[in-house]
CSV table of C-alpha atoms in Angstrom, one decimal:
chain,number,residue,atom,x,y,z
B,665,UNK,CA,0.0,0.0,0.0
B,666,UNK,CA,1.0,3.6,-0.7
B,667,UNK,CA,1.5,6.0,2.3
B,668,UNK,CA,0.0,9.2,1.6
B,669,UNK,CA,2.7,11.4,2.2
B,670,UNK,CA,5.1,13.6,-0.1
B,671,UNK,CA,7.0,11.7,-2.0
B,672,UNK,CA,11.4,12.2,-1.0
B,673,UNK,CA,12.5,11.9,-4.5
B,674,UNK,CA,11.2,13.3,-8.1
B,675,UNK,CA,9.2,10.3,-10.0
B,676,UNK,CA,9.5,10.6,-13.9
B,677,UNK,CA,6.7,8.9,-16.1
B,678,UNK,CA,7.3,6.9,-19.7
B,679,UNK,CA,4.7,6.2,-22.0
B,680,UNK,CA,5.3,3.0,-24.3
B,681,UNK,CA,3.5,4.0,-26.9
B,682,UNK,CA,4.6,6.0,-29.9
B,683,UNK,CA,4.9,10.0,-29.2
B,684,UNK,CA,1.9,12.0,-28.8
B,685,UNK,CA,3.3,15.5,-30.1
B,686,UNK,CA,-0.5,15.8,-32.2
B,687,UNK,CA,-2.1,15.1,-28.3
B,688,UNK,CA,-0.2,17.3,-26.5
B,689,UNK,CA,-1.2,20.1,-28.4
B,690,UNK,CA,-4.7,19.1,-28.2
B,691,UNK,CA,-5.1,18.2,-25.0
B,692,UNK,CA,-3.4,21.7,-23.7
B,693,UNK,CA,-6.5,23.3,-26.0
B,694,UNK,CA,-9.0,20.9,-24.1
B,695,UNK,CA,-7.6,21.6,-21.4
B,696,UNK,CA,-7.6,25.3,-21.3
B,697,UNK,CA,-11.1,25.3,-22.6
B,698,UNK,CA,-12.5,23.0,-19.7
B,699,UNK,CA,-11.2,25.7,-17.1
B,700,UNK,CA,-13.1,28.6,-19.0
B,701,UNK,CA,-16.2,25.9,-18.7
B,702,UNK,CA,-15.8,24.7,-15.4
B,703,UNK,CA,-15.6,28.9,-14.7
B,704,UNK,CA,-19.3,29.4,-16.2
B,705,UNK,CA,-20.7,26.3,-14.9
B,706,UNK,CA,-19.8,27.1,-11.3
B,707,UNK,CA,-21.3,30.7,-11.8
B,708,UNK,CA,-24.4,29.1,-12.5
B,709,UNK,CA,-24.6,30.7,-16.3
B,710,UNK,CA,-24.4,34.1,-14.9
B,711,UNK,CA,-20.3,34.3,-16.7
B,712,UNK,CA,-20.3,35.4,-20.4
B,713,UNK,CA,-17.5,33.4,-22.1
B,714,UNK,CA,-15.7,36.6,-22.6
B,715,UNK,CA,-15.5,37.3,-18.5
B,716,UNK,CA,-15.0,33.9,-17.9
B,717,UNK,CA,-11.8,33.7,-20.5
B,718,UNK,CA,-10.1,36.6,-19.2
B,719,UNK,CA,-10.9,35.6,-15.3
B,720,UNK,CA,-9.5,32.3,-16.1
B,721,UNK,CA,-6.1,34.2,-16.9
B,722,UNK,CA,-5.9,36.8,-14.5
B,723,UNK,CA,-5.5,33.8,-12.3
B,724,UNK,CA,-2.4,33.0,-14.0
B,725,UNK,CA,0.6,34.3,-12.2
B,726,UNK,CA,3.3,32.3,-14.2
B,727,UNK,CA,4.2,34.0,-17.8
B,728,UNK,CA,5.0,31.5,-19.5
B,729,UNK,CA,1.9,29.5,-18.6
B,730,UNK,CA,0.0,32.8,-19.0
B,731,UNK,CA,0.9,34.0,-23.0
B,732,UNK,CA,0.7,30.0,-23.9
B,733,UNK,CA,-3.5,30.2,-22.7
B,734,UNK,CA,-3.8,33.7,-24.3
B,735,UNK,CA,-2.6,32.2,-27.4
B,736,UNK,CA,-5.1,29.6,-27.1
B,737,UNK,CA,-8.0,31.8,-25.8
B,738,UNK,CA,-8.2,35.1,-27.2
B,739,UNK,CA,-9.5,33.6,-30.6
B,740,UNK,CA,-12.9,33.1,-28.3
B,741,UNK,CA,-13.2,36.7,-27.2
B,742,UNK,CA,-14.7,39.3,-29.8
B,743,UNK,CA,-12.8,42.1,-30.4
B,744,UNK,CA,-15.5,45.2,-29.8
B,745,UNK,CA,-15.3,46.6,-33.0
B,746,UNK,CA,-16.3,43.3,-34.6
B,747,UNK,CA,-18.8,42.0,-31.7
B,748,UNK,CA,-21.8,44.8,-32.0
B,749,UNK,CA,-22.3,44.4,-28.5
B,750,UNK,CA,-22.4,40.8,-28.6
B,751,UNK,CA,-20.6,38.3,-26.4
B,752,UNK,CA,-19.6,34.9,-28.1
B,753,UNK,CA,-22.6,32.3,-26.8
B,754,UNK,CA,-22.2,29.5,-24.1
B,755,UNK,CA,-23.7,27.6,-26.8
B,756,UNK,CA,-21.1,28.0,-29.7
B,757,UNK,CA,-18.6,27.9,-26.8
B,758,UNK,CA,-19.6,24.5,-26.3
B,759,UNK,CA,-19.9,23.2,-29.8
B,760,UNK,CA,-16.1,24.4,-29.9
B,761,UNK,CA,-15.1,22.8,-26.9
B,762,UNK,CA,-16.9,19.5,-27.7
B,763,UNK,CA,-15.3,19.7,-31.2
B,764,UNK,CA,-12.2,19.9,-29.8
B,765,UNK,CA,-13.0,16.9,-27.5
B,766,UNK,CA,-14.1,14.7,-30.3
B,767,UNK,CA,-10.9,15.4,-32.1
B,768,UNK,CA,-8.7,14.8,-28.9
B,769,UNK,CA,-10.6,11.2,-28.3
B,770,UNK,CA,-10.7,11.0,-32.1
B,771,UNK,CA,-6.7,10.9,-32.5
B,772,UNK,CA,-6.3,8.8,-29.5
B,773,UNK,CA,-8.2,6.4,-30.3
B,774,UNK,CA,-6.0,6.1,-33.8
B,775,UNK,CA,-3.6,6.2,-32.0
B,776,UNK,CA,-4.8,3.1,-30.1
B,777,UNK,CA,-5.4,1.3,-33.1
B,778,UNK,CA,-1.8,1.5,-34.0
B,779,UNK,CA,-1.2,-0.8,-30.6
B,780,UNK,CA,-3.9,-2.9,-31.1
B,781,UNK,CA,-2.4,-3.4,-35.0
B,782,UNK,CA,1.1,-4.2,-33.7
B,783,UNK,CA,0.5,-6.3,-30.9
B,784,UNK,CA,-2.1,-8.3,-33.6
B,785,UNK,CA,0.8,-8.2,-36.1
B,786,UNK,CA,3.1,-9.5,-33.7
B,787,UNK,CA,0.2,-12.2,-32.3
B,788,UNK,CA,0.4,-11.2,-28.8
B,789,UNK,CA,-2.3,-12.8,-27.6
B,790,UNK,CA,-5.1,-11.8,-25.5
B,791,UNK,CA,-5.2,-8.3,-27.0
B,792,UNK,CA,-4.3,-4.9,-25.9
B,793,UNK,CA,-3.9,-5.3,-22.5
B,794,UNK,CA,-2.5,-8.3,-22.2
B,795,UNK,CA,0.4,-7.5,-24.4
B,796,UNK,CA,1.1,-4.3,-22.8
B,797,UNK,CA,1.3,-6.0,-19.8
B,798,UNK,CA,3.9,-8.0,-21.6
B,799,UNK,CA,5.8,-5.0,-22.5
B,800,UNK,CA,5.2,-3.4,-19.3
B,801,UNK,CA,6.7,-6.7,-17.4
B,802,UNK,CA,9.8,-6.5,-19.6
B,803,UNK,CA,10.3,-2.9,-19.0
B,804,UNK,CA,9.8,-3.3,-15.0
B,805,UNK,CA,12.2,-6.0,-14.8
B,806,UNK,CA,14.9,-4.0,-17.3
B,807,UNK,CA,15.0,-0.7,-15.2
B,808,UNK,CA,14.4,-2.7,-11.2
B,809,UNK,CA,18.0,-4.7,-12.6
B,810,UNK,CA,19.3,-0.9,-13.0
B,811,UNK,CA,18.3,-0.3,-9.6
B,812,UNK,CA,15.2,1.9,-10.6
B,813,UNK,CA,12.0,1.7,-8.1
B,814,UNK,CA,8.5,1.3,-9.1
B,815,UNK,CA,6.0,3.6,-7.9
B,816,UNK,CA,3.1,3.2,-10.4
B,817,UNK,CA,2.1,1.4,-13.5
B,818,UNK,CA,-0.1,0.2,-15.5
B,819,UNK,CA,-0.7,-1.3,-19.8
B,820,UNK,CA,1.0,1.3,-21.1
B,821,UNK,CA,3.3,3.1,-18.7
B,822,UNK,CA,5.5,3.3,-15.7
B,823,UNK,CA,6.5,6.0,-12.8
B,824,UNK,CA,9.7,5.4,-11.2
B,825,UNK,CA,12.4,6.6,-9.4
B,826,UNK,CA,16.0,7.1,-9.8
B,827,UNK,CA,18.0,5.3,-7.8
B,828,UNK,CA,19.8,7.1,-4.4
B,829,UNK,CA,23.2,7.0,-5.3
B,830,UNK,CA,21.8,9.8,-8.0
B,831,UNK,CA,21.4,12.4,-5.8
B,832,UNK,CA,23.9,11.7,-3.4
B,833,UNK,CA,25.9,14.8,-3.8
B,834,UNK,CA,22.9,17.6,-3.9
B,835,UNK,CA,22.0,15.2,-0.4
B,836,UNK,CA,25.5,16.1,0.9
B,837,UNK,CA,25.2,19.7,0.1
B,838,UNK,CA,21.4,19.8,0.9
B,839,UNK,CA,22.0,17.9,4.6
B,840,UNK,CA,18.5,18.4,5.6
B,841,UNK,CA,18.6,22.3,5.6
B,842,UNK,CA,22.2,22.5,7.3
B,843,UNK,CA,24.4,22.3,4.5
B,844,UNK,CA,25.3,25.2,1.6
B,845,UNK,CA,22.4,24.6,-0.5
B,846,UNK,CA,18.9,25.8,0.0
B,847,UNK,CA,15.8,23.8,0.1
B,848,UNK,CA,15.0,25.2,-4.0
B,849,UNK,CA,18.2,24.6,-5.1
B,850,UNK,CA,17.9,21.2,-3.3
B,851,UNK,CA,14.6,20.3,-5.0
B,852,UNK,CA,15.8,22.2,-8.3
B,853,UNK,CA,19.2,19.6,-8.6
B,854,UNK,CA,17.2,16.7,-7.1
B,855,UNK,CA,14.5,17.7,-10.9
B,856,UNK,CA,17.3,18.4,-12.5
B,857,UNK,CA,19.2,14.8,-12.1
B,858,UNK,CA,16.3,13.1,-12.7
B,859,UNK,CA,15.3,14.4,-15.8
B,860,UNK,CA,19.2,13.9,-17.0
B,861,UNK,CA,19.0,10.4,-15.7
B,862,UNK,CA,15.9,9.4,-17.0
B,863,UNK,CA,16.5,10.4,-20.8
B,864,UNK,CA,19.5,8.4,-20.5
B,865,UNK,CA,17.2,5.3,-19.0
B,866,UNK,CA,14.5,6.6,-22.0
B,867,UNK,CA,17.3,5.7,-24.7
B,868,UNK,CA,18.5,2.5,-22.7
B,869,UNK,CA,14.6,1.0,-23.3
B,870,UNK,CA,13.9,2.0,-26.4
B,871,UNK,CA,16.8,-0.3,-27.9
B,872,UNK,CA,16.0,-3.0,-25.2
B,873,UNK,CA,12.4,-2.7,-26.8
B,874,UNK,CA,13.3,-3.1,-30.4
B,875,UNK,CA,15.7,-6.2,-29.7
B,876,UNK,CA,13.0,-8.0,-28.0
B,877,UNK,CA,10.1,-6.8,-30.5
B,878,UNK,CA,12.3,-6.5,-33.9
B,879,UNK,CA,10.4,-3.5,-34.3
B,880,UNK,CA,10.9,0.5,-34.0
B,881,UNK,CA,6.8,0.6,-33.3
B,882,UNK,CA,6.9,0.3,-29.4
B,883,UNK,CA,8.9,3.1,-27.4
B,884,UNK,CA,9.2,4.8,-24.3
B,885,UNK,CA,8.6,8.7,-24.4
B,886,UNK,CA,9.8,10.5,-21.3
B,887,UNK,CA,6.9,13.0,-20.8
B,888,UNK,CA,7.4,14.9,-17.2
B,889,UNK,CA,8.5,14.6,-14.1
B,890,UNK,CA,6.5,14.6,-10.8
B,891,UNK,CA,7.7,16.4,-7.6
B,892,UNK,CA,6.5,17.2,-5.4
B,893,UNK,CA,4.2,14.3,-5.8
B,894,UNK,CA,1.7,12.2,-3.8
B,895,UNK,CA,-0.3,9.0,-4.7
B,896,UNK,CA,-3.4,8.6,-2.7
B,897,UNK,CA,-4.6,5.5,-4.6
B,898,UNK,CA,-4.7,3.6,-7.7
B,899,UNK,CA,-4.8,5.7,-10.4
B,900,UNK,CA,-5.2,8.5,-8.1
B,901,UNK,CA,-2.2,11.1,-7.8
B,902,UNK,CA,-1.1,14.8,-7.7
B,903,UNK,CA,1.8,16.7,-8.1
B,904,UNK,CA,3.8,19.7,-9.8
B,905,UNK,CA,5.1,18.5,-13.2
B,906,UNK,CA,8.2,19.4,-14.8
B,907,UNK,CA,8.6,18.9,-18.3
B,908,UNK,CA,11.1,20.7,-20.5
B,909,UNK,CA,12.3,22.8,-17.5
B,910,UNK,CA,12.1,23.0,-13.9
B,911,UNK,CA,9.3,24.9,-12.3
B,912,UNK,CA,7.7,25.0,-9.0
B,913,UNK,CA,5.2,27.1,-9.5
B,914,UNK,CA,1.7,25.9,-7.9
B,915,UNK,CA,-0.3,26.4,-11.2
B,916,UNK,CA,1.4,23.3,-12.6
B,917,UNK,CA,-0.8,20.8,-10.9
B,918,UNK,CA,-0.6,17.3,-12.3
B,919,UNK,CA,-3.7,15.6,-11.4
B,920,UNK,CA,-5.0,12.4,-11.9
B,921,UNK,CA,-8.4,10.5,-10.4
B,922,UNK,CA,-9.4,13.1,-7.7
B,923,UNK,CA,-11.9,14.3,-7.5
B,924,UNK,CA,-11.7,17.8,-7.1
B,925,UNK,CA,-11.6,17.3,-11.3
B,926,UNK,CA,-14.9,15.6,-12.0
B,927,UNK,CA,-17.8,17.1,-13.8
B,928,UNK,CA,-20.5,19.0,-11.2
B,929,UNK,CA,-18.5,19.3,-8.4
B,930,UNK,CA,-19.4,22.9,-6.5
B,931,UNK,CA,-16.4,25.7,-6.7
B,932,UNK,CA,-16.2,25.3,-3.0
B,933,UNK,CA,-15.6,21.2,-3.4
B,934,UNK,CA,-12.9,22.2,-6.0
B,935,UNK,CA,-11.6,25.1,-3.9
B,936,UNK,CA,-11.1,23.1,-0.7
B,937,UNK,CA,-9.5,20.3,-2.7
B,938,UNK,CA,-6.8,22.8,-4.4
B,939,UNK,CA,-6.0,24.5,-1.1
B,940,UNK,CA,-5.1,21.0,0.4
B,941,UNK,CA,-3.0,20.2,-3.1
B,942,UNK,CA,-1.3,23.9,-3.4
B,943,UNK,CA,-0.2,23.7,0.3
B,944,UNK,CA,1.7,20.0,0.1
B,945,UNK,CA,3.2,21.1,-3.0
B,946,UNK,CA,4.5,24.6,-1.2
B,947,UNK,CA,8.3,24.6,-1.5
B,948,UNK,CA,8.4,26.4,2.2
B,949,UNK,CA,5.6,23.2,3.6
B,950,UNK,CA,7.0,22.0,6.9
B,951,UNK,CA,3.6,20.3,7.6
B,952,UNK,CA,2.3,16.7,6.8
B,953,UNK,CA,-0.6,16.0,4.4
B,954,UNK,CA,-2.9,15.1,7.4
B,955,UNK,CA,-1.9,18.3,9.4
B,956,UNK,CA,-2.5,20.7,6.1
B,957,UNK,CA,-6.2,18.4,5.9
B,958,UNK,CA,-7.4,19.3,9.4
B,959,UNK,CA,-6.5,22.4,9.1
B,960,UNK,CA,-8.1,23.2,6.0
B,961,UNK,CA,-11.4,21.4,6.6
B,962,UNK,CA,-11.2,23.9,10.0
B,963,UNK,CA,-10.9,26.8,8.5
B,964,UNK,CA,-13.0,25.9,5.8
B,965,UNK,CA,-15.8,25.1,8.8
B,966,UNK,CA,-15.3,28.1,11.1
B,967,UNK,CA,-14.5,30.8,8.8
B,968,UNK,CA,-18.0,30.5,6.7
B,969,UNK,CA,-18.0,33.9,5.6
B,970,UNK,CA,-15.0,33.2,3.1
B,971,UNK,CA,-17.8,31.1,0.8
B,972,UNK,CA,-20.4,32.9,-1.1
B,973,UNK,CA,-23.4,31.7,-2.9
B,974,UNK,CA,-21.8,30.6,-5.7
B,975,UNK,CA,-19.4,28.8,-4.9
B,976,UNK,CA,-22.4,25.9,-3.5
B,977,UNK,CA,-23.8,25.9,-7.0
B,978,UNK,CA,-23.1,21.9,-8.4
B,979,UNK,CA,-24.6,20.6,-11.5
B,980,UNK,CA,-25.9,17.7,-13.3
B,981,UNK,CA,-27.6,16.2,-16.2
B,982,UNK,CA,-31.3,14.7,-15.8
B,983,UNK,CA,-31.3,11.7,-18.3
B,984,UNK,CA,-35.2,9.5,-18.1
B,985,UNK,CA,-33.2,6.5,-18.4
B,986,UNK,CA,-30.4,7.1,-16.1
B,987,UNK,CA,-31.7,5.5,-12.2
B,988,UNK,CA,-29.9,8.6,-10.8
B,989,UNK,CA,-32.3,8.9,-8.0
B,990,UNK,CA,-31.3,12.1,-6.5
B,991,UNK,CA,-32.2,13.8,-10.1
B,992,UNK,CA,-35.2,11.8,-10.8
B,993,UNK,CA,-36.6,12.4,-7.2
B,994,UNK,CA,-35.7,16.4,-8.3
B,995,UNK,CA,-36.9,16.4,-11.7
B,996,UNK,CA,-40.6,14.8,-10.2
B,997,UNK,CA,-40.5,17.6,-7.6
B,998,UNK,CA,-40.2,20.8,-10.2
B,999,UNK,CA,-42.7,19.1,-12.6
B,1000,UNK,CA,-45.7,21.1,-12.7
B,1001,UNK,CA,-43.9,24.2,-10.6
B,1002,UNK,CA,-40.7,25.3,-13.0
B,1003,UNK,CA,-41.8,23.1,-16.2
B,1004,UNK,CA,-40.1,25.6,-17.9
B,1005,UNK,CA,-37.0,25.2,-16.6
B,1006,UNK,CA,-36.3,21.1,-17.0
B,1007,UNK,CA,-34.1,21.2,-19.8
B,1008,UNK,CA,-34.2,18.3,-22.5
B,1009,UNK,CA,-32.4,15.3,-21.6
B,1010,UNK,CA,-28.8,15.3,-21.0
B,1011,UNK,CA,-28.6,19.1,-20.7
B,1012,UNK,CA,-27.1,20.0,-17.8
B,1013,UNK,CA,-28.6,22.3,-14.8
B,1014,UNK,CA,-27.3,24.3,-12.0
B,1015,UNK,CA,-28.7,23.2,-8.7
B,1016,UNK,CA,-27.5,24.3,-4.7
B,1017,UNK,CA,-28.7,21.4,-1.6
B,1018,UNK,CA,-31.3,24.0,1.1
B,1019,UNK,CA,-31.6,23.2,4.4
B,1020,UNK,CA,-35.4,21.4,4.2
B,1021,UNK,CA,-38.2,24.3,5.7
B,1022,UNK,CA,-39.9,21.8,8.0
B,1023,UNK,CA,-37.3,19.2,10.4
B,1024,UNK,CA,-40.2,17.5,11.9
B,1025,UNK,CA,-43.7,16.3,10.6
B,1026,UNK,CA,-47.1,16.2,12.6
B,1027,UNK,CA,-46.4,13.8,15.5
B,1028,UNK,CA,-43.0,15.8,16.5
B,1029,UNK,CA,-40.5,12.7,14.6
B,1030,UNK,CA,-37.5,14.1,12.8
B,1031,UNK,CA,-37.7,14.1,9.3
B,1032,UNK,CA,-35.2,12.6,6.9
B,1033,UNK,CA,-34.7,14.8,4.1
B,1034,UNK,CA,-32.9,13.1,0.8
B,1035,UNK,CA,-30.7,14.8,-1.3
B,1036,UNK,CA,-33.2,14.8,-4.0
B,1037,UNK,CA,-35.9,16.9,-1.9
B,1038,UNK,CA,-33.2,19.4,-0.8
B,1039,UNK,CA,-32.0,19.8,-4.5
B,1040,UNK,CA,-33.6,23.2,-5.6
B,1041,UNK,CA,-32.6,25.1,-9.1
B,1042,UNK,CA,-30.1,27.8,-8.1
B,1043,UNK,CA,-31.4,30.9,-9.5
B,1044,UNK,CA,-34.5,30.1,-7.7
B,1045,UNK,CA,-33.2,29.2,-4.0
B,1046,UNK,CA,-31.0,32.7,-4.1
B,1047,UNK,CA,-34.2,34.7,-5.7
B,1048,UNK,CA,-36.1,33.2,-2.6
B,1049,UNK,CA,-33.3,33.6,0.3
B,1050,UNK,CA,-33.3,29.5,0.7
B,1051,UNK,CA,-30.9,28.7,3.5
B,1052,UNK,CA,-28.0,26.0,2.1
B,1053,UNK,CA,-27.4,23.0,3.8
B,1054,UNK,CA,-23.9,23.3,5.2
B,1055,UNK,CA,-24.2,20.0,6.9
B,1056,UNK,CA,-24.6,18.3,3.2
B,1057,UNK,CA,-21.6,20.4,1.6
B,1058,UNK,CA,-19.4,19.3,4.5
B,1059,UNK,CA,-20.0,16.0,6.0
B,1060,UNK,CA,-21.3,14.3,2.6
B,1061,UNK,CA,-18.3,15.2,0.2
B,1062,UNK,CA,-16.0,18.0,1.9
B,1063,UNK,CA,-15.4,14.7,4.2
B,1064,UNK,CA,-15.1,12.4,2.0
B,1065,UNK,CA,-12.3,14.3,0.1
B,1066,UNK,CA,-10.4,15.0,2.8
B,1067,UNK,CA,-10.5,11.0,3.4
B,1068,UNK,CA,-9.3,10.1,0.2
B,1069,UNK,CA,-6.1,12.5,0.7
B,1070,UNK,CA,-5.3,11.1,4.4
B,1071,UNK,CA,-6.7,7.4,3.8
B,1072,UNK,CA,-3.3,5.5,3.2
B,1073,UNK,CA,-1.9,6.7,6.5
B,1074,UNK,CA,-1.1,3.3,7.9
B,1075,UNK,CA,-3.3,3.9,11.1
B,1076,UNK,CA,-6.4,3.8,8.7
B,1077,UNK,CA,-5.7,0.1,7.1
B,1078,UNK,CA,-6.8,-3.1,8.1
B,1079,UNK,CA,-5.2,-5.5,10.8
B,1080,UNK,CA,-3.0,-7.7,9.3
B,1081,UNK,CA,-5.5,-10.5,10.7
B,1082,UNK,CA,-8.4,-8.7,9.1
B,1083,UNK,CA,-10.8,-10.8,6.5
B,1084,UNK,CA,-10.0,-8.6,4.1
B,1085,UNK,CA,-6.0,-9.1,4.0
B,1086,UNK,CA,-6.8,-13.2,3.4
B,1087,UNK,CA,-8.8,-12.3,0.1
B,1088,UNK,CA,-6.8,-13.7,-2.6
B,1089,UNK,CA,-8.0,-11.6,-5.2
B,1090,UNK,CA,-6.1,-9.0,-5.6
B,1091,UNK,CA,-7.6,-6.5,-7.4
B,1092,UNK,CA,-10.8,-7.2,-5.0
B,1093,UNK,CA,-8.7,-7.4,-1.6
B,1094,UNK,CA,-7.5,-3.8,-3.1
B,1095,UNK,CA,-11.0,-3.0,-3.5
B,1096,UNK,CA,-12.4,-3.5,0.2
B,1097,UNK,CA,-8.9,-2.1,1.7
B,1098,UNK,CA,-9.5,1.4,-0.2
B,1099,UNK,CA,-13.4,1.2,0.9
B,1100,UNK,CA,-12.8,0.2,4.5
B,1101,UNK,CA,-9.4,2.8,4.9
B,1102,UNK,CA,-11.3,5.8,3.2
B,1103,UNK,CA,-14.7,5.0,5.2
B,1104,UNK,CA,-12.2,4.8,8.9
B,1105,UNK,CA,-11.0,8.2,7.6
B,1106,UNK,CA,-14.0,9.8,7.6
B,1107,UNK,CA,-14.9,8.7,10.7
């Protein structure tokens, strides 16, 4: 199991698959679109695209960062002598964006198809992932016998890290914080040698992988290195990337499989979730992950009057077909009082959780409120002064995230006599050990 703590040393991530220079470029377009969305979905519709663009970059303090998103998003804002008054729509906004999407999954999946060709050329059986398991295996076993550790992998790549005897002169000069370097120039040499070390490796595999595949097809392309970084989970990780230079600047968060990413979450979910991430990856943190937590989720608690409206607004999409009982149990409530306001299916709606009116029915018992009967449109509950349900914001997913980030603390696994470490399954023993350690955290 992981322990969910900073990582010491820099981990560097190689994808063995054929370069994805056409991806990159894409995905930094989705990517920079998806913030300008995620802007005007949390305001509940009230951004124009225009407002929402350029508030997306003021919040970018690094230049570099900074002129590549202009570049990328000034072609959506209007100039005014061309506009007539007229802001660009959410609407063609979105049929941008989704383009954009389509062509990202579009190429990726090609680019799949190339793998699935090989590995059927070269009769690997079992398909796709069974033969990058293969490759993965070979790849493992090549860099562990160069003394390499492995943090993370899975089909198609691997993070690792260099071995110790690496950085054991910038440790000399570094002596934890009493020798002649600083802590930056510490972390800067610590980047800096692992990015040397692992295009050397990068080189190294790629001719191990075409004498074992008699092929130029399969290679590994070193795409960034992590550090600080911290694994919470499978698949679930966060850290500052470095890619063709070092930078520690907090707006280059690497994240992948938390949740402060996925569709609908409120700005004060997200919020809450970046404060946690931007304070573990400060270069002047002297606290632990589960320290920064607490104190977070207290400040976050105590100090309400740093929230507004707004930032409680979630969304989501009513499908008729989809059991998602929260929205359906919504959806039946409006019927008949905001018709007008159910979008068509699959549109997506901005919605804030009230505190219910009545806490007790006729004969004095406590009512039980679901989520669905608290749900109420969000332009409606501020036009009518509706009171949120703080208890709902915080205990039901502020909780919960703060679990997933302090989970694989040792204190919160299993006994080693437990059921659950005698299941020989292991992707299911992995299963219940995240469910009963994240569920003991919240506790």
């Amino acid at each position: 199991m992981a322990v969910n703590l900073c990582e010491p040393r820099p981990y560097g991530m190689k994808i063995n698959l054929i370069r994805k220079a056409q991806l990159k470029v894409l995905g930094k377009k989705k990517e920079y679109m998806g913030k300008v969305k995620s802007k005007m979905d949390s305001a509940g519709g009230s951004f124009l695209v225009v407002d929402a663009i350029k508030d997306v970059l003021f919040s970018v303090k690094n230049t570099e960062r900074h002129t590549e998103m202009t570049k990328i998003l000034s072609p959506f804002i209007v100039p005014e002598e061309c506009s007539d008054g007229a802001d660009l729509s959410y609407d063609d906004f979105m049929k941008e964006y989704s383009s954009i999407c389509f062509e990202y999954n579009s190429l990726n999946s090609k680019q799949k198809a190339i793998e699935l060709y090989m590995n059927s050329f070269y009769a690997l059986a079992g398909g796709v992932t069974s033969a990058g398991r293969k490759n993965i295996k070979l790849v493992t076993e090549f860099v562990k016998k160069k003394g390499f550790g492995i943090k993370y992998g899975d089909t198609d790549s691997l993070y690792l890290t260099c071995p110790d005897s690496c950085y054991e002169k910038c440790d000399l000069a570094y002596n934890g914080g009493k020798g002649t370097i600083s802590k930056l120039e510490y972390w800067t040499e610590m980047v800096t040698i692992t990015m040397g070390v692992i295009e050397k490796l990068r080189n190294e595999v790629n001719s191990f992988l075409r004498l074992k595949t008699r092929s130029g097809y399969l290679e590994m392309a070193y795409e960034e290195v992590l550090f600080p970084v911290v694994f919470t989970g499978k698949k679930k990780y966060f850290g500052t990337k470095h890619e063709d230079a070092v930078n520690f600047s907090l707006e280059d968060l690497f994240i992948r499989g938390i949740d402060t990413v996925k569709q609908g979450k409120s700005q004060l979910f997200k919020t809450i979730g970046d404060q946690i991430m931007d304070e573990v990856r400060d270069i002047n943190n002297e606290h632990s992950l589960h320290k920064i937590v607490e104190d977070v989720l207290k400040d976050a608690i105590i100090n309400t009057e740093q929230w507004n409206f707004e930032q409680f607004i979630e969304t989501d999409a009513w499908k008729p077909d989809v059991n998602n009982i929260s929205v359906q149990r919504f959806i039946g409530r409006m019927r008949g009082k905001y018709d007008s306001k159910i979008l068509i299916s699959g549109k997506r709606f901005s919605y804030v959780v009230t505190h219910p009116d009545t806490t007790f029915n006729l004969h004095g018992r406590k009512l039980k409120p679901t989520k669905g009967e608290k749900m109420e449109f969000a332009d409606v509950a501020k036009e009518l002064g509706k009171e949120l349900d703080l208890y709902h914001y915080f205990k039901k997913t502020i909780i919960g995230l703060c679990a997933r980030f302090i989970m694989y603390d040792k204190k919160y696994e299993p006994e080693p006599s437990s059921r659950i470490m005698r299941i020989k399954d292991l992707d299911e023993k992995y299963k219940q050990i995240d469910d009963y350690a994240q569920n003991k955290a919240k506790s």
